[in-house]
Amino acid sequence: MTDTPDRLSASPALATIAVTAGRPARVPGAPVNPPVDFSSTYAGDPDPAHTPGYGRFDNSTWGAFEQAVGALEGGTALVFGSGMAAVSAALTLIPEDRPFVVPTAPYSTTRSHFDELAASGVDVRRVPMHDTNAVVRAVTGDGYQTPAGALWIESPTNPLLHVADLPVVIDAAHRVGAGTMCDNTLATPVLQRPLALGADVVVHSVTKYLAGHSDVVLGVCVVSNARPELIHRLHDHRTRHGAIAGPMETWLALRGIRTLHVRVERAAASAAELATRLGEHPAVSRVRWPGSGAMLAIEIGADPDNPGPADRVVASVRLWTPATSLGGVESLIERRRRYPGESREVPESLLRLSVGIEDVEDLWQDLDAALSGLPR
Ligand SMILES: *Cc1c(COP(=O)(O)O)cnc(C)c1O
């Protein structure tokens, strides 16, 4: 497997990396795509320097995928069996004897891990990610007894779409020697590359934009090349805990990555247009759109505690699919507070919209009709 440096300029653009990284070496007769490596064991010594050894240690399809994601994020990638497997692995890196700064309302299952860490005695400092001063104070220890040992960033957050000032909060963490981890699922490397800004680890739910077709559940950790010891620890964690990816799913996700930039650009352009129109719709009391990206959150009706009007919109859309998840080619709509585990910070009236790549006028017509309560 090679990045085919003979064909790439010194610093290829992201679109070029998405298409070219993780391809087999170009020799006569070589396939253009890596094969799906369906094997639980490999001939020869189980020595990672020579062979993958065993299917829980490594796999050549993982290698191709990891090369592509590593090149996109600018680090060394390790694929995991789901986004939560990647998040759980990254959380093993925090120093548990020092304070841990986290967002007040991150992805709900990630928050359940923060709750568990707090219950086990870790000093978990919860701050709103978009309140830069509050994040910096919690990280540096200004107003607290000690500085933090680690910072978990999610930006934009899911589903409130709070945006962190990445350069400022990462710099604050560096000043006190705190590690930084960033869940980059919603932004994708097309819009934001935290490792280039000094973060130590990036995690993704590959299930979302990277794979992009709502057909796999997969995760990845990407480690800064300045922190090789963390790569070793995460690889060891994956091997020992066994939270590994299937080769077929990994191959599908790599195929999805080939169009990542095109999908994100198209969906984000549609999201921008929909955000403008939704902002003028009388049924919509608030629109959250971070200014880039393809996720929107809208509040329906005047009362944030009333789920009724939002539920009626979800029940009457026809093109938008009422479903959880995000980042696929098809547009999805969901009222997040229907989950008991969702943060109380999320209004009952909030709908999360994952804008897909359908025609934007068709998407608007469907939403507008549902919002206006028109007979269908
Ligand atoms: C979906 C999601 C996850 C969890 O990923 P899975 O692939 O569902 O395990 C983690 N973080 C964010 C921001 C997500 O949207």
mmCIF file of N, CA and C and ligand atoms in Angstrom, residues 82-85 87 107 110 154 158 183 185-186 205-208 217-218 326, ligand 1:
data_model
loop_
_atom_site.group_PDB
_atom_site.id
_atom_site.type_symbol
_atom_site.label_atom_id
_atom_site.label_comp_id
_atom_site.label_asym_id
_atom_site.label_seq_id
_atom_site.Cartn_x
_atom_site.Cartn_y
_atom_site.Cartn_z
ATOM 1 N N SER A 82 -16.844 0.904 15.931
ATOM 2 C CA SER A 82 -17.911 1.912 15.924
ATOM 3 C C SER A 82 -17.304 3.225 16.401
ATOM 4 N N GLY A 83 -18.069 4.299 16.237
ATOM 5 C CA GLY A 83 -17.613 5.584 16.769
ATOM 6 C C GLY A 83 -17.426 5.500 18.276
ATOM 7 N N MET A 84 -18.353 4.823 18.973
ATOM 8 C CA MET A 84 -18.231 4.735 20.429
ATOM 9 C C MET A 84 -17.040 3.881 20.854
ATOM 10 N N ALA A 85 -16.668 2.893 20.052
ATOM 11 C CA ALA A 85 -15.451 2.120 20.374
ATOM 12 C C ALA A 85 -14.231 3.035 20.279
ATOM 13 N N VAL A 87 -14.303 6.408 20.665
ATOM 14 C CA VAL A 87 -14.404 7.345 21.789
ATOM 15 C C VAL A 87 -13.922 6.665 23.076
ATOM 16 N N TYR A 107 -22.372 14.677 22.287
ATOM 17 C CA TYR A 107 -23.140 13.508 21.853
ATOM 18 C C TYR A 107 -23.540 12.706 23.097
ATOM 19 N N THR A 110 -21.495 9.804 24.500
ATOM 20 C CA THR A 110 -20.203 10.277 25.011
ATOM 21 C C THR A 110 -20.397 10.867 26.407
ATOM 22 N N GLU A 154 -15.747 18.694 21.347
ATOM 23 C CA GLU A 154 -16.624 18.221 20.283
ATOM 24 C C GLU A 154 -17.072 19.504 19.600
ATOM 25 N N ASN A 158 -23.100 17.919 19.012
ATOM 26 C CA ASN A 158 -24.279 17.231 18.516
ATOM 27 C C ASN A 158 -25.267 17.092 19.672
ATOM 28 N N ASP A 183 -13.632 15.305 18.969
ATOM 29 C CA ASP A 183 -14.582 14.546 18.158
ATOM 30 C C ASP A 183 -14.921 15.418 16.950
ATOM 31 N N THR A 185 -16.547 14.503 14.189
ATOM 32 C CA THR A 185 -17.561 13.828 13.362
ATOM 33 C C THR A 185 -18.391 14.810 12.536
ATOM 34 N N LEU A 186 -18.872 15.889 13.172
ATOM 35 C CA LEU A 186 -19.785 16.778 12.457
ATOM 36 C C LEU A 186 -19.065 17.679 11.450
ATOM 37 N N SER A 205 -17.061 9.256 14.392
ATOM 38 C CA SER A 205 -18.011 8.221 14.047
ATOM 39 C C SER A 205 -17.962 8.144 12.517
ATOM 40 N N VAL A 206 -17.244 7.146 12.012
ATOM 41 C CA VAL A 206 -17.115 6.960 10.550
ATOM 42 C C VAL A 206 -18.485 6.667 9.931
ATOM 43 N N THR A 207 -19.360 6.122 10.783
ATOM 44 C CA THR A 207 -20.755 5.861 10.416
ATOM 45 C C THR A 207 -21.392 7.050 9.695
ATOM 46 N N LYS A 208 -20.962 8.259 10.038
ATOM 47 C CA LYS A 208 -21.605 9.481 9.572
ATOM 48 C C LYS A 208 -20.997 9.928 8.243
ATOM 49 N N VAL A 217 -21.586 0.879 10.429
ATOM 50 C CA VAL A 217 -21.265 1.488 11.723
ATOM 51 C C VAL A 217 -19.777 1.254 11.949
ATOM 52 N N LEU A 218 -19.039 2.335 12.130
ATOM 53 C CA LEU A 218 -17.577 2.228 12.179
ATOM 54 C C LEU A 218 -17.006 3.474 12.869
ATOM 55 N N LEU A 326 -26.807 10.691 11.012
ATOM 56 C CA LEU A 326 -26.535 11.890 10.226
ATOM 57 C C LEU A 326 -25.388 11.601 9.264
HETATM 58 C C1 LIG B 1 -22.790 9.136 16.140
HETATM 59 C C2 LIG B 1 -21.771 9.847 16.944
HETATM 60 C C3 LIG B 1 -20.896 9.142 17.781
HETATM 61 C C4 LIG B 1 -21.005 7.631 17.980
HETATM 62 O O1 LIG B 1 -20.668 6.936 16.827
HETATM 63 P P1 LIG B 1 -21.244 5.444 16.481
HETATM 64 O O2 LIG B 1 -20.633 5.165 15.152
HETATM 65 O O3 LIG B 1 -22.734 5.565 16.460
HETATM 66 O O4 LIG B 1 -20.785 4.525 17.550
HETATM 67 C C5 LIG B 1 -19.924 9.857 18.466
HETATM 68 N N1 LIG B 1 -19.824 11.194 18.338
HETATM 69 C C6 LIG B 1 -20.660 11.908 17.545
HETATM 70 C C7 LIG B 1 -20.501 13.385 17.454
HETATM 71 C C8 LIG B 1 -21.658 11.265 16.817
HETATM 72 O O5 LIG B 1 -22.481 11.978 16.045
#
